[in-house]
Amino acid sequence: MPEPLELKKTLNLPKTDFPMKASLPQNEPKQLAAWQDANLYEAILAARQGKPLFVLHDGPPYPTGTIHLGTGLNKILKDLIVKTKSMAGHYAPYVPGWDCHGLPIETQVEKELGGKGKVPPAEFRRLCREFATRYVEQHKRDFKRLGVFGRWNDPYLTMSHEYEATIANAFLDFIEKGYVYRGRKPVYWCIYDSTALAEAEVEYEDHSSPSIWVKFALVGGASGEAAKLGSDISAVIWTTTPWTIPHNRALAFHPDFEYAVVETEKGKLLLAADRVAALQAECDIKEARVLAKFKGHHFEHAKFQHPFLPMQVPGVLATYVTLDQGTGIVHTAPGHGVDDFNTGQKYNLETAAPLDDRGVYTEGLSEYKGKDVFKANPIIVKLLADHGALLGHHAYKHSYPHCWRCHNPVIFRATEQWFIRMDATGKGESKTFREKALEQIHGVKWIPSWGEDRMYEMIEHRPDWCVSRQRFWGTPIIVFYCEGCGKRLEDFKALRNVIEWFKKEGADAWYKHSAEELLPAGTKCSCSESKWRKENDILDVWFDSGSSHLAVLKGDEWPADVYLEGPDQYRGWFHSSLLIAVGVKDRAPYKGVVTHGWTLDEQGRPMSKSLGNSIEPNEICEKWGADLLRLWVASVEYQADVKMSERVMTQLSEAYRKIRNTFRFALGNLSDFEPSKNSVANDQLEEMDRWMLERTADLVKKCREWYANYEFHRVYHAIHDYCTVDLSAFYYDVLKDRLYTKAPNSSARRSAQTAVYKISSALIRLAAPILVFTSEEIWRYLPKASGAPSSVHIDFFPEETELRMGITPTQVNTWELLAKVRAEVLKALETARNEKKINSGLEAKVLLGADLELKAKLKAHLAQLPGLFIVSQIDFLSAGVGDFKSEAVPSLSVSVQKAEGAKCNRCWNYSTHVGEDSRYPTYCERCSSTLAEIESGGETSDAVPA
């Protein structure tokens, strides 16, 4: 008779080299290097050749400074979309890009040079290009560190030759279709950077302005009963821009509002009747007796004396006048506001704005001429007071437009600029440019859905697009003026010759070559002159970035399937891309638009270096690893603002640890499992294993639907809960007895391993887009079927059908019931432990009380119940007799007592049959049978604890 087997060699203890500690900050860079050596991104695309195309078009960030958390959130979300589409079976290229032109880079280069105008334009552009290139490389490194896959070796840059040629060509298309004009209109103007600004380049910040109430004496000219009013009456206006008073050219009344003449200790005043009380409060007026009331239309063409200039200004009518603030009479300076300008055009008023690019008055009284507008504010307030026209004055805190780069307050200033006319009808078109753009909005899928209304409202009410800028670092406006007669060249074939120069040399060609070199030889004006002058302005940077779809998306890639950016891009990149696409191609450049929120600290404040509350992506990668940052991105409802803090990362670290340990358990128990050799056929699997695979199929179905809808937080929470609750706390806990104590090749153990393998393979592929580094690490250790790809990221998502076991609804319902009963039994066991009846579940005999129906279902699975509850013995009581009465499972009651018999030294179960086998006197009958099976097959395990 052979010697009894050594106990340790008969147990199948977990065995794996997969480390418990992730050490992500140390190991992720090594994985990045391995991916780069293997050309993984290219391998993924090669594996997807011929599959349906999916294009996420990258919105280009500025290459300035280090990436911040918001940028990291943005890039990881894009990567999640691209990876999920790729694993769902799409050919999904990702071409990252950078917006290399514009004020942000100019400002940085000017700082390095020590000011503006230090070098010639061509040299300045070279320095800007070098600066942008430097930070593009830094951003590339930082984005790749986050596990973002893409065409990093060939990104798109708005400063590349081909791209600049595309921008210039698009603008020529707009000119040729008749959308472009040059005109004098008020635009946002930064007096510190001496340039016009687009609406998207303006940010609103808190600001304190001088709030003043000013009298304009009535001279005469009112109509109806108001014609009898004398010159002792003054209209009152309110403004927070005293510096615009010299350029006042009218007072605007609402035609239908009621206006009152009130007698006060400060004279007879004319203002909206509903604003009298507000005026009294603001200007400390004690008494205000109403003398008469008139409708606003009676003051059209009335004449009012300017407070300190020798001119009279008319009364005009405007429906934009409100009663929310002020006096109901609007100070109108056509050179300094859009509404004012439009009213000025209607009434043929002068568009006065005699300011230079630094906001300095070039005309006017000696008191303020030569001063910039903000320094002139107190001077003009004093002038008003000295002339007896100032009714009230105090500081007023409000939200005011600021330059997005220098963060200084901006002004509205009328200047000669290039505009795209929103309400123009293009050549051969029946609808206006605005109408065409509005139509396209309805054909786009907006996530969240409010994006549709926001974009529609912005396009519907936006003014003409000012597309010219007074700078050097950008794409020049390709316009030539005849040196003889000043006429603009409109030969588009000749103008497009410049595009060819740009393709060869980039937009630098504009600054390196004469007009005659850039144009075809012999290009002449209708006046026979052949000398041309080049336009000095460059295009708005939003025209540059908004042309990206034309420059990057080729063939079937246009239009893109989706754009994804923050909420500011409704007035930025989403906006300009739509307008340029409609202008050039008559349709939207995207099928869908996804918007994410802002990143906030734990208190809900925006993150900023000045507040000292920012957490940078590089900092997170060094402390926790990129996978933890990606886990955060996937865990939050990103369509709203999202919070980040050390506490949040600590909580996610614990969640990550639990997910990792779930996979580690699986890997430890698959050390002797080869899928092609050891897998059990579906119909031979144990019923519990088939049920868990069905549940995994349900998870796959839901997660794939959530991925398709970009609902990443649902995927994260589902995977986390499945790992921690369904697997670790339930299924894997139950499986330990089968996996550890059954014979290595027994059908019961191989059934469990087959299920663990299939579940793990499905889960790791589901988690791969989120945990890019960890999933690859697990993939290396996971047993694989023949032909499996070398990287999990080349593989596909699991198919629901892979995991469907054909289990019946009745079987599903039964196992769901058994799981509920188990949860109730565990509560009773916990009570028994607390009462010192038992030390562990295996010391227990559980007595179940149930009605006839429940008892029948339990008895049908009696053989599985001890393992399911992880106890040694099960018996039954009459219904309602047990100590613990369940509320979750009707009629169930549970009692716990000490198990009968002795403890088996091998499986630790208690049995009355321990000692019956003379060769193994300390083992139970189950273990004796298993050892006999091992002896007959020569199977032992050399596994060591994981």
Coordinates of N, CA and C in Angstrom, one line a residue, residues 545-732:
S545 N -8.5 77.3 -35.8 CA -8.9 76.0 -35.1 C -10.2 75.4 -35.7
G546 N -11.1 76.3 -36.1 CA -12.4 75.9 -36.6 C -12.2 75.3 -38.0
S547 N -11.1 75.4 -38.6 CA -10.8 74.8 -39.9 C -10.2 73.4 -39.8
S548 N -10.0 72.9 -38.6 CA -9.3 71.7 -38.4 C -9.9 70.5 -39.1
H549 N -11.3 70.5 -39.1 CA -11.9 69.3 -39.8 C -11.6 69.3 -41.3
L550 N -11.4 70.5 -41.9 CA -11.0 70.5 -43.3 C -9.6 70.1 -43.5
A551 N -8.7 70.4 -42.5 CA -7.3 70.1 -42.7 C -7.0 68.6 -42.3
V552 N -7.7 68.0 -41.4 CA -7.4 66.7 -40.8 C -8.2 65.6 -41.3
L553 N -9.5 65.8 -41.5 CA -10.4 64.7 -41.8 C -10.5 64.6 -43.3
K554 N -10.1 63.4 -43.8 CA -10.0 63.2 -45.2 C -11.0 62.1 -45.7
G555 N -11.6 62.3 -46.8 CA -12.5 61.3 -47.4 C -13.7 61.0 -46.5
D556 N -13.9 59.7 -46.2 CA -15.0 59.3 -45.3 C -14.9 59.7 -43.9
E557 N -13.7 60.2 -43.5 CA -13.5 60.7 -42.1 C -14.4 61.9 -41.8
W558 N -14.8 62.6 -42.9 CA -15.6 63.9 -42.7 C -17.0 63.6 -43.1
P559 N -18.0 64.0 -42.2 CA -17.8 64.7 -41.0 C -17.4 63.7 -39.9
A560 N -16.9 64.2 -38.8 CA -16.5 63.4 -37.6 C -17.7 62.8 -37.0
D561 N -17.5 61.7 -36.3 CA -18.6 61.1 -35.5 C -18.9 61.9 -34.3
V562 N -17.8 62.4 -33.7 CA -18.0 63.2 -32.4 C -16.9 64.2 -32.2
Y563 N -17.3 65.3 -31.6 CA -16.4 66.2 -30.9 C -16.6 66.2 -29.4
L564 N -15.6 66.3 -28.6 CA -15.8 66.4 -27.2 C -14.9 67.5 -26.6
E565 N -15.5 68.4 -25.9 CA -14.8 69.5 -25.2 C -15.6 70.0 -24.0
G566 N -15.0 71.0 -23.4 CA -15.7 71.6 -22.3 C -16.8 72.6 -22.7
P567 N -17.6 73.1 -21.7 CA -18.7 73.9 -22.1 C -18.4 75.3 -22.7
D568 N -17.1 75.7 -22.5 CA -16.7 77.0 -23.1 C -16.7 76.9 -24.7
Q569 N -16.6 75.7 -25.2 CA -16.5 75.6 -26.7 C -17.7 75.8 -27.5
Y570 N -18.9 76.0 -26.8 CA -20.1 76.4 -27.5 C -19.9 77.8 -28.1
R571 N -19.0 78.6 -27.5 CA -18.7 79.9 -28.1 C -17.3 79.9 -28.8
G572 N -16.7 78.7 -28.7 CA -15.4 78.6 -29.2 C -15.3 77.6 -30.4
W573 N -14.7 76.4 -30.1 CA -14.4 75.5 -31.2 C -15.6 74.8 -31.8
F574 N -16.6 74.4 -31.0 CA -17.8 73.9 -31.5 C -18.4 74.9 -32.5
H575 N -18.4 76.1 -32.1 CA -19.1 77.2 -32.8 C -18.4 77.5 -34.1
S576 N -17.1 77.8 -34.0 CA -16.3 78.2 -35.2 C -16.3 77.0 -36.2
S577 N -16.2 75.8 -35.7 CA -16.1 74.6 -36.6 C -17.4 74.5 -37.4
L578 N -18.5 74.7 -36.7 CA -19.8 74.7 -37.4 C -19.9 75.7 -38.5
L579 N -19.6 77.0 -38.1 CA -19.7 78.0 -39.1 C -18.8 77.8 -40.3
I580 N -17.6 77.4 -40.1 CA -16.7 77.2 -41.2 C -17.2 76.0 -42.1
A581 N -17.6 74.9 -41.4 CA -18.1 73.8 -42.2 C -19.3 74.1 -43.0
V582 N -20.2 74.9 -42.5 CA -21.4 75.3 -43.2 C -21.0 76.3 -44.3
G583 N -20.1 77.1 -44.1 CA -19.6 78.1 -45.1 C -18.9 77.4 -46.3
V584 N -18.2 76.3 -46.0 CA -17.4 75.7 -47.0 C -18.1 74.5 -47.6
K585 N -18.7 73.7 -46.7 CA -19.3 72.4 -47.1 C -20.8 72.2 -46.9
D586 N -21.4 73.3 -46.4 CA -22.9 73.3 -46.3 C -23.5 72.3 -45.3
R587 N -22.7 71.8 -44.4 CA -23.2 70.9 -43.4 C -22.3 70.9 -42.2
A588 N -22.8 70.4 -41.0 CA -22.1 70.4 -39.8 C -20.9 69.5 -39.9
P589 N -19.8 69.8 -39.2 CA -18.6 68.9 -39.3 C -18.6 67.7 -38.4
Y590 N -19.7 67.6 -37.6 CA -19.8 66.6 -36.6 C -21.2 66.0 -36.5
K591 N -21.2 64.7 -36.3 CA -22.5 64.0 -36.1 C -23.0 64.1 -34.6
G592 N -22.0 64.2 -33.7 CA -22.4 64.3 -32.3 C -21.4 65.2 -31.6
V593 N -21.9 65.8 -30.5 CA -21.1 66.7 -29.7 C -21.3 66.3 -28.2
V594 N -20.2 66.0 -27.5 CA -20.2 65.7 -26.1 C -19.5 66.8 -25.3
T595 N -20.1 67.2 -24.2 CA -19.6 68.2 -23.4 C -19.3 67.7 -22.0
H596 N -18.1 68.0 -21.5 CA -17.8 67.7 -20.1 C -17.7 69.0 -19.2
G597 N -17.8 68.8 -17.9 CA -17.8 69.9 -17.0 C -16.4 70.4 -16.6
W598 N -16.4 71.3 -15.7 CA -15.2 71.9 -15.2 C -14.6 71.0 -14.0
T599 N -13.3 71.1 -13.7 CA -12.7 70.4 -12.6 C -12.7 71.4 -11.4
L600 N -13.2 70.9 -10.3 CA -13.3 71.7 -9.0 C -12.6 71.0 -7.9
D601 N -12.3 71.8 -6.9 CA -11.7 71.1 -5.7 C -12.8 70.6 -4.8
E602 N -12.4 70.1 -3.6 CA -13.4 69.4 -2.7 C -14.5 70.4 -2.3
Q603 N -14.2 71.7 -2.2 CA -15.2 72.7 -1.8 C -16.0 73.2 -2.9
G604 N -15.8 72.7 -4.1 CA -16.5 73.2 -5.3 C -16.0 74.4 -5.9
R605 N -14.7 74.8 -5.6 CA -14.1 75.9 -6.2 C -13.3 75.5 -7.5
P606 N -13.3 76.4 -8.5 CA -12.4 76.1 -9.6 C -11.0 75.9 -9.2
M607 N -10.3 75.0 -9.8 CA -8.9 74.8 -9.5 C -8.0 75.8 -10.2
S608 N -7.1 76.4 -9.4 CA -6.2 77.4 -10.0 C -4.9 77.4 -9.1
K609 N -3.8 77.8 -9.8 CA -2.5 77.9 -9.1 C -2.6 79.0 -8.1
S610 N -3.3 80.1 -8.4 CA -3.3 81.2 -7.5 C -4.0 80.9 -6.2
L611 N -5.0 80.0 -6.2 CA -5.7 79.5 -5.0 C -4.9 78.4 -4.3
G612 N -4.0 77.8 -5.0 CA -3.2 76.7 -4.4 C -4.0 75.5 -4.2
N613 N -5.1 75.3 -5.0 CA -5.9 74.1 -4.8 C -5.9 73.2 -6.0
S614 N -4.9 73.4 -6.9 CA -4.9 72.5 -8.1 C -4.1 71.2 -7.8
I615 N -4.5 70.2 -8.4 CA -3.8 68.9 -8.4 C -3.5 68.6 -9.9
E616 N -2.3 68.5 -10.3 CA -1.9 68.4 -11.7 C -1.8 66.9 -12.0
P617 N -2.1 66.5 -13.3 CA -2.0 65.1 -13.8 C -0.7 64.5 -13.5
N618 N 0.4 65.3 -13.7 CA 1.8 64.7 -13.5 C 1.9 64.4 -12.0
E619 N 1.4 65.2 -11.1 CA 1.5 64.9 -9.7 C 0.7 63.6 -9.3
I620 N -0.4 63.5 -9.9 CA -1.2 62.3 -9.7 C -0.5 61.0 -10.2
C621 N 0.1 61.1 -11.4 CA 0.8 60.0 -12.0 C 2.0 59.6 -11.1
E622 N 2.7 60.6 -10.5 CA 3.8 60.3 -9.7 C 3.5 59.7 -8.4
K623 N 2.3 60.0 -7.8 CA 1.9 59.6 -6.5 C 1.0 58.3 -6.6
W624 N 0.0 58.3 -7.5 CA -0.9 57.2 -7.6 C -0.8 56.4 -8.8
G625 N -0.4 57.0 -9.9 CA -0.4 56.3 -11.2 C -1.5 56.8 -12.1
A626 N -1.2 56.7 -13.4 CA -2.2 57.2 -14.4 C -3.5 56.4 -14.4
D627 N -3.4 55.1 -14.1 CA -4.7 54.3 -14.0 C -5.6 54.8 -12.9
L628 N -5.1 55.4 -11.9 CA -6.0 55.9 -10.8 C -6.6 57.2 -11.3
L629 N -5.9 58.0 -12.1 CA -6.5 59.2 -12.7 C -7.6 58.8 -13.7
R630 N -7.3 57.8 -14.5 CA -8.3 57.3 -15.4 C -9.5 56.7 -14.7
L631 N -9.3 56.1 -13.6 CA -10.4 55.5 -12.8 C -11.3 56.7 -12.3
W632 N -10.6 57.8 -11.9 CA -11.4 58.9 -11.4 C -12.2 59.5 -12.6
V633 N -11.6 59.6 -13.8 CA -12.4 60.1 -14.9 C -13.6 59.3 -15.2
A634 N -13.4 57.9 -15.1 CA -14.5 57.0 -15.4 C -15.5 56.9 -14.3
S635 N -15.1 57.3 -13.1 CA -16.0 57.2 -12.0 C -17.0 58.4 -11.8
V636 N -16.7 59.5 -12.4 CA -17.5 60.7 -12.2 C -18.5 60.9 -13.3
E637 N -19.6 61.6 -13.0 CA -20.6 62.0 -14.1 C -20.0 63.2 -14.8
Y638 N -19.2 63.0 -15.8 CA -18.4 64.1 -16.3 C -19.1 65.2 -17.0
Q639 N -20.4 64.9 -17.3 CA -21.2 66.0 -18.0 C -21.5 67.1 -17.1
A640 N -21.4 66.9 -15.8 CA -21.5 68.0 -14.8 C -20.1 68.4 -14.3
D641 N -20.0 69.4 -13.5 CA -18.7 69.7 -13.0 C -18.2 68.6 -12.0
V642 N -16.9 68.3 -12.0 CA -16.4 67.2 -11.2 C -15.4 67.6 -10.2
K643 N -15.4 67.0 -9.0 CA -14.5 67.4 -7.9 C -13.4 66.4 -7.8
M644 N -12.2 67.0 -7.4 CA -11.0 66.2 -7.2 C -10.3 66.6 -5.9
S645 N -9.8 65.7 -5.2 CA -9.1 66.0 -3.9 C -8.3 64.8 -3.5
E646 N -7.4 65.0 -2.6 CA -6.6 63.8 -2.0 C -7.5 62.8 -1.5
R647 N -8.6 63.2 -0.8 CA -9.6 62.2 -0.3 C -10.2 61.4 -1.3
V648 N -10.6 62.0 -2.5 CA -11.2 61.3 -3.6 C -10.2 60.2 -4.1
M649 N -8.9 60.6 -4.2 CA -7.9 59.7 -4.8 C -7.7 58.5 -3.8
T650 N -7.7 58.8 -2.5 CA -7.5 57.8 -1.5 C -8.7 56.8 -1.6
Q651 N -9.9 57.3 -1.7 CA -11.0 56.4 -1.9 C -10.9 55.5 -3.2
L652 N -10.5 56.1 -4.2 CA -10.3 55.4 -5.5 C -9.2 54.4 -5.4
S653 N -8.2 54.7 -4.6 CA -7.1 53.7 -4.4 C -7.6 52.5 -3.8
E654 N -8.5 52.6 -2.8 CA -9.1 51.4 -2.2 C -10.0 50.7 -3.2
A655 N -10.8 51.4 -4.0 CA -11.6 50.7 -5.0 C -10.7 50.0 -6.0
Y656 N -9.6 50.6 -6.4 CA -8.7 50.0 -7.3 C -8.1 48.7 -6.7
R657 N -7.7 48.8 -5.4 CA -7.1 47.6 -4.7 C -8.1 46.4 -4.7
K658 N -9.3 46.7 -4.5 CA -10.3 45.6 -4.5 C -10.5 45.0 -5.9
I659 N -10.5 45.8 -6.9 CA -10.6 45.3 -8.3 C -9.4 44.5 -8.6
R660 N -8.2 45.0 -8.3 CA -7.0 44.3 -8.5 C -6.9 42.9 -7.8
N661 N -7.3 42.9 -6.5 CA -7.3 41.7 -5.8 C -8.3 40.6 -6.3
T662 N -9.4 41.1 -6.9 CA -10.3 40.2 -7.5 C -9.7 39.5 -8.6
F663 N -9.0 40.2 -9.5 CA -8.3 39.6 -10.6 C -7.1 38.7 -10.1
R664 N -6.5 39.1 -9.0 CA -5.3 38.3 -8.5 C -5.8 37.0 -8.0
F665 N -7.0 37.0 -7.3 CA -7.6 35.7 -6.9 C -7.8 34.8 -8.1
A666 N -8.4 35.4 -9.2 CA -8.6 34.6 -10.4 C -7.4 34.0 -11.0
L667 N -6.4 34.9 -11.1 CA -5.1 34.4 -11.7 C -4.4 33.3 -10.8
G668 N -4.5 33.5 -9.5 CA -3.9 32.5 -8.6 C -4.6 31.1 -8.7
N669 N -5.8 31.1 -9.1 CA -6.5 29.8 -9.2 C -6.6 29.3 -10.7
L670 N -5.9 30.0 -11.6 CA -5.9 29.5 -13.0 C -4.4 29.1 -13.3
S671 N -3.6 28.9 -12.3 CA -2.2 28.7 -12.6 C -2.0 27.3 -13.4
D672 N -2.9 26.4 -13.2 CA -2.8 25.1 -13.9 C -3.9 24.9 -14.9
F673 N -4.4 26.0 -15.4 CA -5.5 25.9 -16.3 C -5.1 26.4 -17.7
E674 N -5.3 25.5 -18.7 CA -5.1 25.9 -20.1 C -6.5 25.9 -20.8
P675 N -6.9 27.0 -21.3 CA -8.3 27.0 -21.9 C -8.5 26.0 -22.9
S676 N -7.6 25.8 -23.8 CA -7.8 24.8 -24.9 C -7.8 23.4 -24.4
K677 N -7.2 23.1 -23.2 CA -7.1 21.7 -22.7 C -8.0 21.4 -21.6
N678 N -8.2 22.4 -20.7 CA -8.9 22.1 -19.5 C -10.4 22.7 -19.4
S679 N -10.8 23.4 -20.4 CA -12.1 24.0 -20.3 C -13.2 22.9 -20.4
V680 N -14.2 23.2 -19.6 CA -15.4 22.3 -19.6 C -16.5 22.8 -20.5
A681 N -17.1 21.9 -21.2 CA -18.2 22.3 -22.2 C -19.3 23.0 -21.4
N682 N -19.9 24.0 -22.1 CA -21.0 24.7 -21.4 C -22.0 23.9 -20.7
D683 N -22.5 22.8 -21.5 CA -23.6 22.0 -20.9 C -23.1 21.1 -19.8
Q684 N -21.8 21.0 -19.6 CA -21.2 20.2 -18.5 C -20.8 21.0 -17.3
L685 N -21.0 22.3 -17.4 CA -20.6 23.1 -16.2 C -21.6 23.0 -15.1
E686 N -21.2 23.1 -13.9 CA -22.1 23.1 -12.8 C -23.1 24.2 -12.9
E687 N -24.3 24.0 -12.3 CA -25.3 25.0 -12.5 C -25.0 26.4 -12.0
M688 N -24.4 26.4 -10.8 CA -24.0 27.7 -10.3 C -23.0 28.5 -11.2
D689 N -22.1 27.7 -11.8 CA -21.1 28.3 -12.7 C -21.8 28.9 -13.9
R690 N -22.8 28.1 -14.4 CA -23.5 28.6 -15.6 C -24.3 29.8 -15.2
W691 N -24.9 29.9 -14.1 CA -25.7 31.0 -13.6 C -24.8 32.3 -13.5
M692 N -23.6 32.1 -13.0 CA -22.7 33.3 -12.8 C -22.2 33.8 -14.2
L693 N -22.0 32.8 -15.1 CA -21.7 33.3 -16.5 C -22.8 34.0 -17.2
E694 N -24.0 33.6 -16.9 CA -25.2 34.3 -17.4 C -25.2 35.7 -16.8
R695 N -24.9 35.8 -15.5 CA -24.9 37.1 -14.9 C -23.8 38.0 -15.5
T696 N -22.7 37.4 -15.9 CA -21.6 38.1 -16.5 C -22.0 38.6 -17.9
A697 N -22.8 37.7 -18.6 CA -23.3 38.1 -19.9 C -24.2 39.3 -19.8
D698 N -25.0 39.4 -18.7 CA -25.9 40.6 -18.5 C -25.0 41.8 -18.3
L699 N -23.9 41.6 -17.5 CA -23.0 42.8 -17.2 C -22.4 43.2 -18.5
V700 N -22.0 42.3 -19.4 CA -21.4 42.7 -20.7 C -22.4 43.5 -21.5
K701 N -23.6 43.0 -21.6 CA -24.6 43.6 -22.4 C -24.8 45.1 -21.9
K702 N -24.9 45.3 -20.6 CA -25.2 46.6 -20.0 C -24.0 47.5 -20.3
C703 N -22.8 47.0 -20.0 CA -21.6 47.8 -20.1 C -21.3 48.2 -21.5
R704 N -21.6 47.4 -22.5 CA -21.4 47.7 -23.9 C -22.4 48.8 -24.3
E705 N -23.6 48.7 -23.8 CA -24.6 49.8 -24.1 C -24.2 51.1 -23.5
W706 N -23.7 51.1 -22.2 CA -23.2 52.3 -21.6 C -22.0 52.9 -22.3
Y707 N -21.1 52.0 -22.7 CA -19.9 52.5 -23.4 C -20.4 53.2 -24.7
A708 N -21.3 52.6 -25.4 CA -21.8 53.2 -26.7 C -22.4 54.5 -26.5
N709 N -23.0 54.7 -25.3 CA -23.6 56.0 -25.0 C -22.7 57.0 -24.2
Y710 N -21.4 56.6 -24.0 CA -20.4 57.4 -23.3 C -20.7 57.6 -21.9
E711 N -21.4 56.6 -21.3 CA -21.8 56.6 -19.8 C -20.8 55.8 -19.0
F712 N -19.6 56.4 -19.0 CA -18.4 55.6 -18.4 C -18.6 55.4 -16.9
H713 N -19.3 56.3 -16.2 CA -19.4 56.1 -14.8 C -20.3 54.9 -14.5
R714 N -21.2 54.6 -15.3 CA -22.0 53.4 -15.1 C -21.2 52.2 -15.3
V715 N -20.3 52.2 -16.3 CA -19.4 51.0 -16.5 C -18.5 50.8 -15.3
Y716 N -17.9 51.9 -14.8 CA -17.0 51.8 -13.7 C -17.7 51.2 -12.5
H717 N -18.8 51.8 -12.1 CA -19.5 51.3 -10.9 C -20.0 49.9 -11.1
A718 N -20.4 49.5 -12.3 CA -20.9 48.1 -12.5 C -19.8 47.1 -12.3
I719 N -18.6 47.4 -12.9 CA -17.5 46.5 -12.8 C -17.0 46.5 -11.4
H720 N -16.9 47.6 -10.7 CA -16.4 47.7 -9.3 C -17.3 46.8 -8.5
D721 N -18.6 47.0 -8.6 CA -19.6 46.3 -7.8 C -19.5 44.8 -8.1
Y722 N -19.4 44.5 -9.3 CA -19.4 43.0 -9.7 C -18.1 42.4 -9.1
C723 N -17.0 43.1 -9.2 CA -15.8 42.5 -8.6 C -15.9 42.3 -7.1
T724 N -16.4 43.4 -6.4 CA -16.3 43.4 -5.0 C -17.5 42.6 -4.3
V725 N -18.7 42.8 -4.9 CA -19.9 42.2 -4.3 C -20.2 40.8 -4.9
D726 N -20.3 40.7 -6.2 CA -20.8 39.5 -6.8 C -19.7 38.4 -6.8
L727 N -18.4 38.9 -7.1 CA -17.3 37.9 -7.2 C -16.6 37.7 -5.8
S728 N -15.9 38.7 -5.4 CA -15.1 38.5 -4.1 C -15.9 38.1 -2.9
A729 N -17.0 38.8 -2.7 CA -17.8 38.6 -1.5 C -18.8 37.4 -1.6
F730 N -19.0 36.9 -2.8 CA -20.0 35.9 -3.0 C -19.4 34.7 -3.8
Y731 N -19.3 34.8 -5.1 CA -19.0 33.7 -5.9 C -17.6 33.1 -5.6
Y732 N -16.6 33.9 -5.6 CA -15.3 33.4 -5.4 C -15.1 32.9 -4.0

